[in-house]
């Protein structure tokens, strides 16, 4: 990746009076202000500079670190201070040439990109020639960075669009040493934090792990739900077929749901033989019960957001009510986990906070970006995790038994993944969080309209408390002394653990 910028700083008078001071700035810049925040030797470079008629000409190059548009702003600040001593001001920035070159084997010259006047392709790289009006204001507002992100997105679409399944890395935190390498579930069992429940993939959480759950909940409330304006709702946890028909899940969920079958009647006399059998044998007559229950009417909550759409189904929403941001944390979800169950991270009964947002395309995309920013803050600054995020097959397509990617460049799912040290260096990473933009899928599926006639979009994100706990403890261990300071403040004192003799 290479950035190139040929530009000039406009001055209110001849800058030659401060030539020595400017020369000193230029001589020290590559090891000083243009290297700050970059690995050694990877900061921006000054290819040339000269003084002109009421201007300072600059030619800069850079890689991905301290990009040229950031570099010129750093230089501008120091030069302005030096010129100020001679009562000369910096009046602006003129761009002569600004290019961004990105390695790629795909020709995107026919793609339209804002602020880009042309795209050159030489079979190995794309070179974007930016419009000359990408000036100081646009640089401060990170327009060149967003152009690069957009270009990379378009390259990704070309590279992954034809694949049946895909996973593409978007971001990864720095590597770090792990001082705890045990299986946290096993240590939680030994320490009395939890016990296995009677059901498959079910746990009874003691006071310690429950307090972890509640602390994570409070972090989500304080750092996401309250600042981003989410309101709480209660979604049904027993889901009827009609909901799954509209959501699309009825296409492929059957191997994974827990079914709900009502009794054929509530008449005690009808059930007397079942009750008598148990009284005599102390065994539940499952085969006899099968003859006395009705057909499945649906299943237990599997994907937490679809049932909320019954609230909006068939309605026209006033424009001033948008965007709508809601969440639910009122009960458990249930899924017959594929691939077997393991520990607290792969269970059949789990606890989630489900976030759903609804609005215009622009509102949904904006809300999603803010959510990504808040998650990054939590995982980096509060939980101090090693993690990454990747663009994957949209969750709603996967749950419908579909593969590939969405048809547009915005709709889709981002998975957040983390290594579990006890699995070893090359062990599978755990998906512990996701964020999805679902496009028009659910508003169309549930016939939800906007007052103005604009298409409605939606997004969703599930905070899995078991997955957060498994990730956090796998990387930091059970001893609070080894937990990040910011998290310890929020957790407080460890509750008393019940001891068994």
Coordinates of C-alpha atoms in Angstrom, one line a residue:
X1 CA 0.0 0.0 0.0
X2 CA 1.4 3.4 -0.9
X3 CA 0.1 7.0 -0.5
X4 CA 1.6 9.9 -2.6
X5 CA 0.8 13.6 -2.0
X6 CA 2.2 16.6 -4.0
X7 CA 0.8 19.8 -2.4
X8 CA 1.7 23.2 -1.2
X9 CA 1.0 25.2 1.9
X10 CA -0.2 28.7 1.1
X11 CA 1.4 31.4 3.2
X12 CA 0.4 35.1 3.8
X13 CA 3.9 36.3 2.9
X14 CA 7.2 35.0 1.5
X15 CA 8.2 32.1 3.8
X16 CA 11.9 32.5 2.9
X17 CA 12.4 34.7 6.1
X18 CA 11.9 31.5 8.1
X19 CA 13.9 29.2 5.8
X20 CA 16.3 28.0 8.4
X21 CA 13.5 27.1 10.9
X22 CA 11.6 25.3 8.1
X23 CA 14.7 23.4 7.0
X24 CA 15.2 22.3 10.6
X25 CA 11.6 21.0 10.8
X26 CA 12.1 19.1 7.5
X27 CA 15.4 17.6 8.6
X28 CA 14.0 16.3 11.9
X29 CA 10.5 15.3 10.7
X30 CA 11.1 11.8 9.4
X31 CA 12.5 10.6 12.8
X32 CA 10.1 12.9 14.8
X33 CA 6.6 14.0 14.0
X34 CA 6.3 11.8 10.9
X35 CA 7.4 8.7 12.8
X36 CA 5.2 9.1 15.8
X37 CA 2.8 6.1 16.2
X38 CA 4.5 4.0 13.5
X39 CA 6.9 1.1 13.7
X40 CA 10.5 2.0 13.3
X41 CA 11.2 3.1 9.7
X42 CA 7.6 3.0 8.6
X43 CA 6.5 6.6 9.1
X44 CA 5.8 9.1 6.3
X45 CA 8.7 10.3 4.1
X46 CA 9.5 13.7 2.7
X47 CA 10.4 13.1 -1.0
X48 CA 11.1 16.8 -1.6
X49 CA 10.3 20.3 -0.4
X50 CA 11.0 23.8 -1.6
X51 CA 9.9 27.4 -1.0
X52 CA 7.9 29.2 -3.6
X53 CA 6.1 32.5 -4.1
X54 CA 4.0 32.6 -0.8
X55 CA 3.9 28.9 -0.5
X56 CA 5.9 25.8 0.7
X57 CA 5.9 22.9 -1.8
X58 CA 5.8 19.4 -0.3
X59 CA 6.1 16.0 -1.8
X60 CA 5.3 13.2 0.6
X61 CA 5.0 9.4 0.5
X62 CA 3.9 6.8 3.0
X63 CA 2.6 3.3 3.6
X64 CA -0.3 2.4 5.9
X65 CA 1.3 4.2 8.9
X66 CA 1.2 8.0 9.3
X67 CA -0.5 8.4 6.0
X68 CA 0.5 11.4 3.8
X69 CA -2.7 13.3 4.6
X70 CA -2.0 13.0 8.4
X71 CA 1.7 13.8 7.8
X72 CA 1.0 17.1 6.0
X73 CA -1.3 18.2 8.8
X74 CA 1.4 17.5 11.3
X75 CA 4.0 19.4 9.2
X76 CA 1.5 22.3 8.8
X77 CA 1.1 22.7 12.5
X78 CA 4.9 22.9 13.2
X79 CA 5.5 25.2 10.1
X80 CA 2.7 27.5 11.2
X81 CA 4.3 27.9 14.6
X82 CA 7.6 28.7 13.1
X83 CA 6.2 31.2 10.6
X84 CA 4.1 32.8 13.3
X85 CA 7.2 34.1 14.9
X86 CA 7.8 36.1 11.7
X87 CA 4.1 37.2 11.7
X88 CA 3.4 35.0 8.7
X89 CA 0.3 32.8 8.6
X90 CA -0.5 29.5 6.8
X91 CA -3.6 30.2 4.7
X92 CA -4.5 26.8 3.3
X93 CA -3.5 23.8 1.3
X94 CA -3.4 23.3 -2.4
X95 CA -3.3 19.7 -3.8
X96 CA -1.4 19.1 -7.1
X97 CA -1.6 15.3 -7.0
X98 CA -2.9 12.7 -4.5
X99 CA -2.8 9.0 -5.2
X100 CA -3.5 5.8 -3.2
X101 CA -2.1 2.5 -4.5
X102 CA -3.4 -0.8 -3.2
X103 CA -2.3 -4.3 -4.2
X104 CA -5.1 -6.1 -6.1
X105 CA -5.5 -8.5 -9.0
X106 CA -9.0 -7.2 -9.8
X107 CA -9.7 -4.4 -12.1
X108 CA -12.0 -1.8 -10.4
X109 CA -11.5 1.0 -12.9
X110 CA -15.2 1.0 -13.8
X111 CA -16.2 1.4 -10.2
X112 CA -17.5 4.8 -9.1
X113 CA -15.8 6.0 -5.9
X114 CA -16.5 9.5 -4.3
X115 CA -13.6 12.0 -4.6
X116 CA -11.7 9.7 -7.1
X117 CA -11.3 11.1 -10.6
X118 CA -9.7 7.9 -12.1
X119 CA -8.6 4.4 -11.2
X120 CA -5.5 2.9 -12.9
X121 CA -4.9 -0.9 -13.0
X122 CA -1.7 -2.7 -13.9
X123 CA -2.7 -6.3 -13.0
X124 CA -1.0 -6.1 -9.7
X125 CA -2.4 -3.0 -8.1
X126 CA -5.2 -0.3 -8.1
X127 CA -4.0 3.3 -8.1
X128 CA -6.7 5.8 -7.2
X129 CA -6.1 9.4 -8.4
X130 CA -8.0 11.6 -6.1
X131 CA -9.8 14.8 -7.1
X132 CA -7.9 18.0 -6.3
X133 CA -10.7 19.2 -4.0
X134 CA -9.6 16.7 -1.4
X135 CA -8.1 19.5 0.7
X136 CA -7.3 20.3 4.3
X137 CA -10.9 19.9 5.5
X138 CA -11.4 16.5 3.8
X139 CA -8.0 15.4 5.2
X140 CA -9.0 16.4 8.8
X141 CA -12.3 14.5 8.3
X142 CA -10.5 11.3 7.2
X143 CA -12.0 11.3 3.8
X144 CA -8.9 9.6 2.2
X145 CA -9.0 6.8 4.9
X146 CA -12.7 6.2 4.1
X147 CA -11.9 6.1 0.4
X148 CA -9.3 3.5 1.1
X149 CA -11.8 1.5 3.2
X150 CA -14.3 1.7 0.4
X151 CA -11.8 0.5 -2.1
X152 CA -10.8 -2.4 0.1
X153 CA -14.5 -3.2 0.5
X154 CA -15.0 -3.3 -3.2
X155 CA -12.0 -5.5 -3.7
X156 CA -13.3 -7.9 -1.0
X157 CA -16.6 -8.0 -2.7
X158 CA -15.0 -9.1 -6.0
X159 CA -12.7 -11.6 -4.2
X160 CA -15.4 -13.2 -2.1
X161 CA -18.5 -12.6 -4.1
X162 CA -18.2 -15.8 -6.1
X163 CA -17.4 -18.1 -3.1
X164 CA -20.0 -20.3 -1.5
X165 CA -18.8 -19.7 2.0
X166 CA -16.5 -16.9 3.1
X167 CA -14.6 -15.5 6.0
X168 CA -12.5 -12.4 5.6
X169 CA -10.4 -10.7 8.3
X170 CA -11.3 -7.1 8.9
X171 CA -9.3 -6.2 12.0
X172 CA -7.2 -8.0 14.6
X173 CA -5.7 -6.8 17.9
X174 CA -2.0 -7.2 18.7
X175 CA -0.7 -10.5 20.0
X176 CA -0.1 -10.8 23.7
X177 CA 1.2 -13.4 26.1
X178 CA -1.4 -15.5 28.0
X179 CA -0.5 -16.4 31.6
X180 CA -3.5 -18.6 32.1
X181 CA -3.9 -21.7 29.9
X182 CA -6.4 -23.8 31.7
X183 CA -9.9 -24.7 30.6
X184 CA -12.0 -22.2 32.6
X185 CA -15.1 -24.4 32.7
X186 CA -13.1 -27.1 34.5
X187 CA -11.7 -24.6 36.9
X188 CA -15.1 -23.1 37.5
X189 CA -16.4 -26.5 38.4
X190 CA -13.5 -27.2 40.8
X191 CA -13.9 -23.7 42.4
X192 CA -17.7 -24.1 43.0
X193 CA -18.7 -21.4 40.5
X194 CA -21.2 -23.5 38.7
X195 CA -22.6 -27.0 38.3
X196 CA -24.1 -28.9 35.4
X197 CA -27.8 -28.7 35.0
X198 CA -30.1 -31.6 34.5
X199 CA -30.5 -30.9 30.8
X200 CA -28.2 -31.2 27.8
X201 CA -25.9 -28.2 27.5
X202 CA -27.4 -26.6 30.6
X203 CA -25.6 -25.0 33.6
X204 CA -26.6 -23.8 37.1
X205 CA -24.5 -20.7 37.7
X206 CA -23.4 -19.9 41.2
X207 CA -22.9 -16.4 42.7
X208 CA -19.4 -15.8 41.1
X209 CA -20.3 -16.5 37.5
X210 CA -23.7 -14.9 37.9
X211 CA -22.0 -11.7 39.0
X212 CA -19.8 -11.9 35.9
X213 CA -22.9 -12.1 33.8
X214 CA -24.5 -9.1 35.6
X215 CA -21.2 -7.1 35.3
X216 CA -21.2 -7.8 31.6
X217 CA -24.8 -6.7 31.4
X218 CA -24.1 -3.5 33.2
X219 CA -21.2 -2.8 30.9
X220 CA -23.5 -3.2 27.9
X221 CA -26.1 -1.0 29.5
X222 CA -23.6 1.7 30.5
X223 CA -21.4 1.7 27.4
X224 CA -23.9 0.8 24.6
X225 CA -27.6 0.8 25.4
X226 CA -27.8 4.1 27.3
X227 CA -25.4 6.2 25.2
X228 CA -26.9 5.0 21.9
X229 CA -30.5 5.4 23.1
X230 CA -31.8 1.8 23.2
X231 CA -35.1 1.1 24.9
X232 CA -36.0 -2.2 26.6
X233 CA -38.7 -4.5 25.3
X234 CA -39.7 -8.1 26.2
X235 CA -39.7 -10.5 23.3
X236 CA -41.6 -13.8 23.4
X237 CA -39.5 -16.9 24.1
X238 CA -41.8 -19.5 22.7
X239 CA -41.9 -18.9 19.0
X240 CA -44.8 -19.9 16.8
X241 CA -44.3 -21.2 13.2
X242 CA -45.8 -18.0 11.8
X243 CA -42.9 -15.9 13.1
X244 CA -40.4 -18.2 11.5
X245 CA -42.2 -18.3 8.2
X246 CA -42.0 -14.5 8.0
X247 CA -38.4 -14.3 9.2
X248 CA -37.3 -17.0 6.8
X249 CA -36.0 -19.4 9.5
X250 CA -38.7 -22.0 8.6
X251 CA -36.5 -22.8 5.6
X252 CA -33.8 -24.6 7.7
X253 CA -33.9 -24.5 11.5
X254 CA -35.4 -27.9 12.1
X255 CA -32.3 -29.8 13.2
X256 CA -31.5 -27.2 15.9
X257 CA -34.7 -26.1 17.6
X258 CA -36.3 -27.4 20.8
X259 CA -39.9 -28.1 19.8
X260 CA -43.0 -27.0 21.8
X261 CA -46.0 -29.4 21.9
X262 CA -49.1 -28.5 23.9
X263 CA -51.1 -31.2 25.8
X264 CA -54.2 -32.4 23.9
X265 CA -56.2 -31.4 26.9
X266 CA -55.8 -30.1 30.4
X267 CA -58.4 -32.4 31.9
X268 CA -56.7 -34.2 34.9
X269 CA -58.7 -37.4 34.1
X270 CA -57.0 -37.6 30.7
X271 CA -53.6 -37.5 32.4
X272 CA -54.5 -39.8 35.3
X273 CA -52.8 -42.9 33.9
X274 CA -49.5 -40.9 33.4
X275 CA -49.7 -39.6 37.0
X276 CA -50.5 -43.0 38.4
X277 CA -47.7 -44.7 36.5
X278 CA -45.2 -42.2 38.0
X279 CA -46.6 -42.7 41.6
X280 CA -46.0 -46.5 41.3
X281 CA -42.7 -46.6 39.4
X282 CA -41.1 -43.3 40.1
X283 CA -40.4 -43.1 36.4
X284 CA -41.9 -40.6 33.9
X285 CA -43.7 -42.6 31.2
X286 CA -42.3 -40.7 28.2
X287 CA -43.8 -43.1 25.6
X288 CA -47.2 -42.7 27.1
X289 CA -46.8 -38.9 27.2
X290 CA -46.1 -38.8 23.5
X291 CA -49.6 -40.1 22.8
X292 CA -51.2 -37.3 24.8
X293 CA -49.5 -34.2 23.4
X294 CA -50.5 -32.3 20.3
X295 CA -48.5 -31.4 17.2
X296 CA -45.6 -29.0 17.5
X297 CA -46.8 -25.4 17.5
X298 CA -43.3 -23.9 17.2
X299 CA -40.2 -24.0 19.3
X300 CA -38.2 -22.4 22.1
X301 CA -36.4 -19.1 21.3
X302 CA -33.7 -19.9 18.9
X303 CA -32.7 -16.6 17.3
X304 CA -33.8 -13.9 19.7
X305 CA -34.8 -11.0 17.4
X306 CA -37.5 -12.5 15.0
X307 CA -40.3 -12.6 17.6
X308 CA -39.9 -8.8 18.2
X309 CA -41.2 -8.2 14.7
X310 CA -44.7 -9.3 15.7
X311 CA -44.8 -5.9 17.4
X312 CA -44.3 -4.0 14.1
X313 CA -45.9 -6.5 11.8
X314 CA -48.3 -4.9 9.3
X315 CA -47.8 -1.4 10.7
X316 CA -46.7 1.9 9.0
X317 CA -44.2 3.7 11.2
X318 CA -44.1 7.5 11.5
X319 CA -40.9 9.0 10.2
X320 CA -40.3 10.9 13.4
X321 CA -40.2 7.6 15.3
X322 CA -37.2 6.4 13.4
X323 CA -34.6 5.2 14.0
X324 CA -36.0 2.6 16.5
X325 CA -33.4 1.0 18.8
X326 CA -34.6 -1.7 21.2
X327 CA -33.2 -4.5 23.2
X328 CA -34.4 -7.6 25.1
X329 CA -32.8 -9.5 28.0
X330 CA -35.9 -11.2 29.4
X331 CA -35.1 -14.8 29.2
X332 CA -33.0 -17.7 27.8
X333 CA -32.5 -18.9 24.3
X334 CA -32.4 -22.6 23.3
X335 CA -30.6 -24.3 20.5
X336 CA -29.7 -28.0 19.9
X337 CA -26.0 -27.2 19.4
X338 CA -24.3 -28.9 16.5
X339 CA -20.9 -30.4 16.9
X340 CA -21.5 -31.4 20.5
X341 CA -21.5 -29.3 23.6
X342 CA -18.5 -28.1 25.5
X343 CA -18.0 -26.1 28.6
X344 CA -19.9 -22.8 29.0
X345 CA -19.2 -21.6 25.5
X346 CA -21.1 -24.3 23.6
X347 CA -24.4 -24.9 25.3
X348 CA -28.1 -25.6 24.5
X349 CA -29.5 -23.0 27.0
X350 CA -27.9 -19.6 26.9
X351 CA -28.4 -16.0 28.0
X352 CA -28.3 -13.1 25.7
X353 CA -29.0 -9.4 25.4
X354 CA -30.4 -8.9 21.9
X355 CA -30.2 -5.5 20.2
X356 CA -32.4 -4.6 17.2
X357 CA -32.5 -1.4 15.3
X358 CA -34.8 -0.3 12.5
X359 CA -34.8 2.8 10.3
X360 CA -33.8 4.1 6.9
X361 CA -30.7 2.5 5.3
X362 CA -28.6 5.5 6.3
X363 CA -29.9 5.3 9.9
X364 CA -29.2 1.6 10.2
X365 CA -25.7 1.9 8.7
X366 CA -24.9 4.8 11.1
X367 CA -26.2 2.9 14.1
X368 CA -24.2 -0.2 13.1
X369 CA -21.0 1.8 12.9
X370 CA -21.5 3.3 16.3
X371 CA -22.1 -0.1 17.7
X372 CA -18.9 -1.4 16.3
X373 CA -17.1 1.5 17.9
X374 CA -18.6 0.8 21.3
X375 CA -17.8 -3.0 21.1
X376 CA -14.2 -2.1 20.2
X377 CA -14.0 0.2 23.2
X378 CA -15.3 -2.5 25.5
X379 CA -13.1 -5.3 24.3
X380 CA -10.0 -3.2 24.2
X381 CA -10.3 -0.8 27.1
X382 CA -12.4 -2.7 29.6
X383 CA -12.1 -6.4 29.0
X384 CA -8.5 -6.2 27.5
X385 CA -9.0 -9.1 25.1
X386 CA -7.1 -10.5 22.2
X387 CA -9.7 -10.6 19.4
X388 CA -10.4 -10.0 15.8
X389 CA -13.4 -9.4 13.6
X390 CA -14.3 -10.9 10.2
X391 CA -16.8 -10.4 7.4
X392 CA -18.8 -13.7 7.1
X393 CA -21.8 -15.3 5.5
X394 CA -24.8 -13.3 6.9
X395 CA -26.2 -15.0 9.9
X396 CA -29.8 -15.0 8.5
X397 CA -28.6 -16.7 5.3
X398 CA -26.6 -19.3 7.4
X399 CA -29.6 -20.0 9.6
X400 CA -31.8 -20.5 6.5
X401 CA -29.4 -23.1 5.1
X402 CA -28.0 -20.6 2.5
X403 CA -24.4 -19.9 1.7
X404 CA -22.5 -17.0 0.1
X405 CA -22.8 -13.3 0.7
X406 CA -25.6 -10.8 0.4
X407 CA -26.3 -9.2 -2.9
X408 CA -25.4 -5.6 -1.9
X409 CA -22.2 -4.2 -0.4
X410 CA -23.6 -3.3 3.0
X411 CA -25.9 -6.1 4.2
X412 CA -24.1 -8.8 6.1
X413 CA -22.6 -10.1 9.3
X414 CA -19.4 -9.2 11.2
X415 CA -18.2 -11.9 13.6
X416 CA -16.0 -11.1 16.6
X417 CA -13.7 -13.9 17.5
X418 CA -11.1 -14.6 20.2
X419 CA -8.5 -17.3 20.9
X420 CA -9.0 -19.6 23.9
X421 CA -5.4 -20.2 25.1
X422 CA -6.2 -23.7 26.5
X423 CA -7.0 -24.8 22.9
X424 CA -3.4 -24.2 21.9
X425 CA -1.7 -21.8 19.5
X426 CA -3.5 -23.3 16.4
X427 CA -6.8 -24.0 18.1
X428 CA -10.1 -22.8 16.7
X429 CA -11.1 -19.2 17.7
X430 CA -14.4 -18.7 19.5
X431 CA -17.0 -16.5 17.9
X432 CA -18.2 -14.5 20.9
X433 CA -20.1 -11.6 19.4
X434 CA -21.6 -10.5 16.1
X435 CA -23.2 -7.5 14.4
X436 CA -25.5 -7.8 11.4
X437 CA -27.1 -5.4 8.9
X438 CA -30.1 -7.3 7.6
X439 CA -31.2 -4.9 4.9
X440 CA -34.9 -4.9 4.0
X441 CA -35.3 -8.6 4.9
X442 CA -37.3 -8.3 8.1
X443 CA -39.4 -5.1 7.3
X444 CA -40.4 -6.8 4.0
X445 CA -40.9 -10.2 5.6
X446 CA -43.2 -8.7 8.3
X447 CA -44.8 -6.0 6.0
X448 CA -43.5 -3.1 8.0
X449 CA -43.6 0.3 6.1
X450 CA -42.4 3.8 6.6
X451 CA -44.8 6.8 6.5
X452 CA -42.8 8.4 3.7
X453 CA -42.6 5.3 1.6
X454 CA -38.9 4.9 2.0
X455 CA -37.6 1.3 2.3
X456 CA -36.9 0.3 5.9
X457 CA -33.7 -1.6 6.9
X458 CA -32.8 -3.3 10.2
X459 CA -29.9 -4.7 12.1
X460 CA -29.3 -6.9 15.1
X461 CA -26.6 -8.0 17.5
X462 CA -26.7 -10.6 20.2
X463 CA -24.5 -10.3 23.3
X464 CA -24.0 -13.9 24.5
X465 CA -23.2 -13.8 28.2
X466 CA -21.8 -17.4 28.2
X467 CA -19.5 -16.6 25.3
X468 CA -18.3 -13.3 26.8
X469 CA -17.6 -15.2 30.1
X470 CA -15.8 -18.1 28.4
X471 CA -13.6 -15.7 26.4
X472 CA -12.8 -13.4 29.3
X473 CA -11.9 -16.2 31.7
X474 CA -10.0 -18.2 29.1
X475 CA -7.7 -15.2 28.6
X476 CA -7.5 -13.8 32.2
X477 CA -8.3 -16.7 34.5
X478 CA -10.5 -17.0 37.5
X479 CA -8.3 -14.9 39.9
X480 CA -9.6 -11.3 40.0
X481 CA -6.1 -10.1 40.8
X482 CA -5.2 -10.9 37.2
X483 CA -8.2 -9.2 35.7
X484 CA -8.0 -5.8 33.9
X485 CA -8.2 -2.9 36.4
X486 CA -11.1 -1.2 34.6
X487 CA -13.1 -4.5 34.7
X488 CA -12.3 -5.0 38.4
X489 CA -13.7 -1.6 39.3
X490 CA -17.0 -2.6 37.7
X491 CA -17.1 -6.1 39.1
X492 CA -16.4 -5.1 42.8
X493 CA -15.9 -7.7 45.5
X494 CA -16.1 -11.4 44.7
X495 CA -19.2 -12.9 46.3
X496 CA -19.0 -15.6 48.8
X497 CA -18.6 -19.0 47.2
X498 CA -20.6 -22.0 48.6
X499 CA -18.2 -24.7 49.9
X500 CA -19.3 -28.4 49.7
X501 CA -17.9 -31.0 52.1

